Amino acid sequence: FTSTREVLGMGARKKNPECAIRLNFLNQASSCVLEKVPGGAGKVLAAVMGHHMVMVGRKSQIRLGKEIKRRICKGCHGVLLAGKSAEVKIAGPSKEKTIRVCCDICSTEKRFLLEEKKEAKKRASNK
């Protein structure tokens, strides 16, 4: 279950609660479809729901949360789950390890730093 606060982001005020509920439903439904429906049909159906989620967020001007953004492919808008719809690898030098997520449907690759940069941590602790 994803809360509306997570969908909206941390400091956002509620612009349209109906859209936040719809985004929450689409997020849950796409994950459930990906797990339950076998084969490529589940991946494509989850990608369609992901695309609807992105379009509803754009139209209602609601920012999706960081975790939700990381779960959606930028190419096909499919849900990225390790082993089901994406390949996950850890790469890079020891100080800057990155997580590489490659979508099975469109082969789009996303990269995330494994740890936040030290400067960002210092700024957060000073506030």
PDB file of C-alpha atoms in Angstrom, residues 11-52:
ATOM      1  CA  GLY A  11       6.667  18.517   1.243  1.00  0.00           C
ATOM      2  CA  ALA A  12       3.887  18.819  -1.287  1.00  0.00           C
ATOM      3  CA  ARG A  13       0.455  20.028  -0.345  1.00  0.00           C
ATOM      4  CA  LYS A  14      -2.554  18.178  -1.689  1.00  0.00           C
ATOM      5  CA  LYS A  15      -3.589  19.687  -5.011  1.00  0.00           C
ATOM      6  CA  ASN A  16      -6.221  17.159  -5.981  1.00  0.00           C
ATOM      7  CA  PRO A  17      -6.813  14.246  -3.596  1.00  0.00           C
ATOM      8  CA  GLU A  18      -8.832  12.308  -6.204  1.00  0.00           C
ATOM      9  CA  CYS A  19      -5.827  12.232  -8.514  1.00  0.00           C
ATOM     10  CA  ALA A  20      -3.576  11.083  -5.681  1.00  0.00           C
ATOM     11  CA  ILE A  21      -5.986   8.223  -4.964  1.00  0.00           C
ATOM     12  CA  ARG A  22      -6.025   7.336  -8.656  1.00  0.00           C
ATOM     13  CA  LEU A  23      -2.226   7.375  -8.813  1.00  0.00           C
ATOM     14  CA  ASN A  24      -2.077   5.138  -5.757  1.00  0.00           C
ATOM     15  CA  PHE A  25      -4.511   2.675  -7.342  1.00  0.00           C
ATOM     16  CA  LEU A  26      -2.614   2.603 -10.659  1.00  0.00           C
ATOM     17  CA  ASN A  27       0.677   2.011  -8.821  1.00  0.00           C
ATOM     18  CA  GLN A  28      -0.753  -0.903  -6.831  1.00  0.00           C
ATOM     19  CA  ALA A  29      -2.577  -2.366  -9.843  1.00  0.00           C
ATOM     20  CA  SER A  30       0.488  -2.282 -12.092  1.00  0.00           C
ATOM     21  CA  SER A  31       2.589  -4.076  -9.460  1.00  0.00           C
ATOM     22  CA  CYS A  32      -0.132  -6.670  -8.881  1.00  0.00           C
ATOM     23  CA  VAL A  33      -0.643  -7.309 -12.613  1.00  0.00           C
ATOM     24  CA  LEU A  34       3.081  -7.727 -13.136  1.00  0.00           C
ATOM     25  CA  GLU A  35       3.245 -10.378 -10.409  1.00  0.00           C
ATOM     26  CA  LYS A  36       0.013 -12.258 -11.231  1.00  0.00           C
ATOM     27  CA  VAL A  37      -0.256 -12.263 -15.062  1.00  0.00           C
ATOM     28  CA  PRO A  38       2.323 -14.602 -16.649  1.00  0.00           C
ATOM     29  CA  GLY A  39       4.482 -13.844 -19.674  1.00  0.00           C
ATOM     30  CA  GLY A  40       4.803 -10.699 -21.741  1.00  0.00           C
ATOM     31  CA  ALA A  41       1.113  -9.807 -21.411  1.00  0.00           C
ATOM     32  CA  GLY A  42       1.583  -8.862 -17.748  1.00  0.00           C
ATOM     33  CA  LYS A  43       4.593  -6.691 -18.560  1.00  0.00           C
ATOM     34  CA  VAL A  44       2.739  -4.848 -21.328  1.00  0.00           C
ATOM     35  CA  LEU A  45      -0.389  -4.353 -19.200  1.00  0.00           C
ATOM     36  CA  ALA A  46       1.745  -3.024 -16.319  1.00  0.00           C
ATOM     37  CA  ALA A  47       3.464  -0.662 -18.787  1.00  0.00           C
ATOM     38  CA  VAL A  48       0.070   0.669 -19.924  1.00  0.00           C
ATOM     39  CA  MET A  49      -0.932   1.323 -16.302  1.00  0.00           C
ATOM     40  CA  GLY A  50       2.449   2.976 -15.684  1.00  0.00           C
ATOM     41  CA  HIS A  51       1.880   5.234 -18.682  1.00  0.00           C
ATOM     42  CA  HIS A  52      -1.561   6.181 -17.321  1.00  0.00           C
TER      43      HIS A  52
END
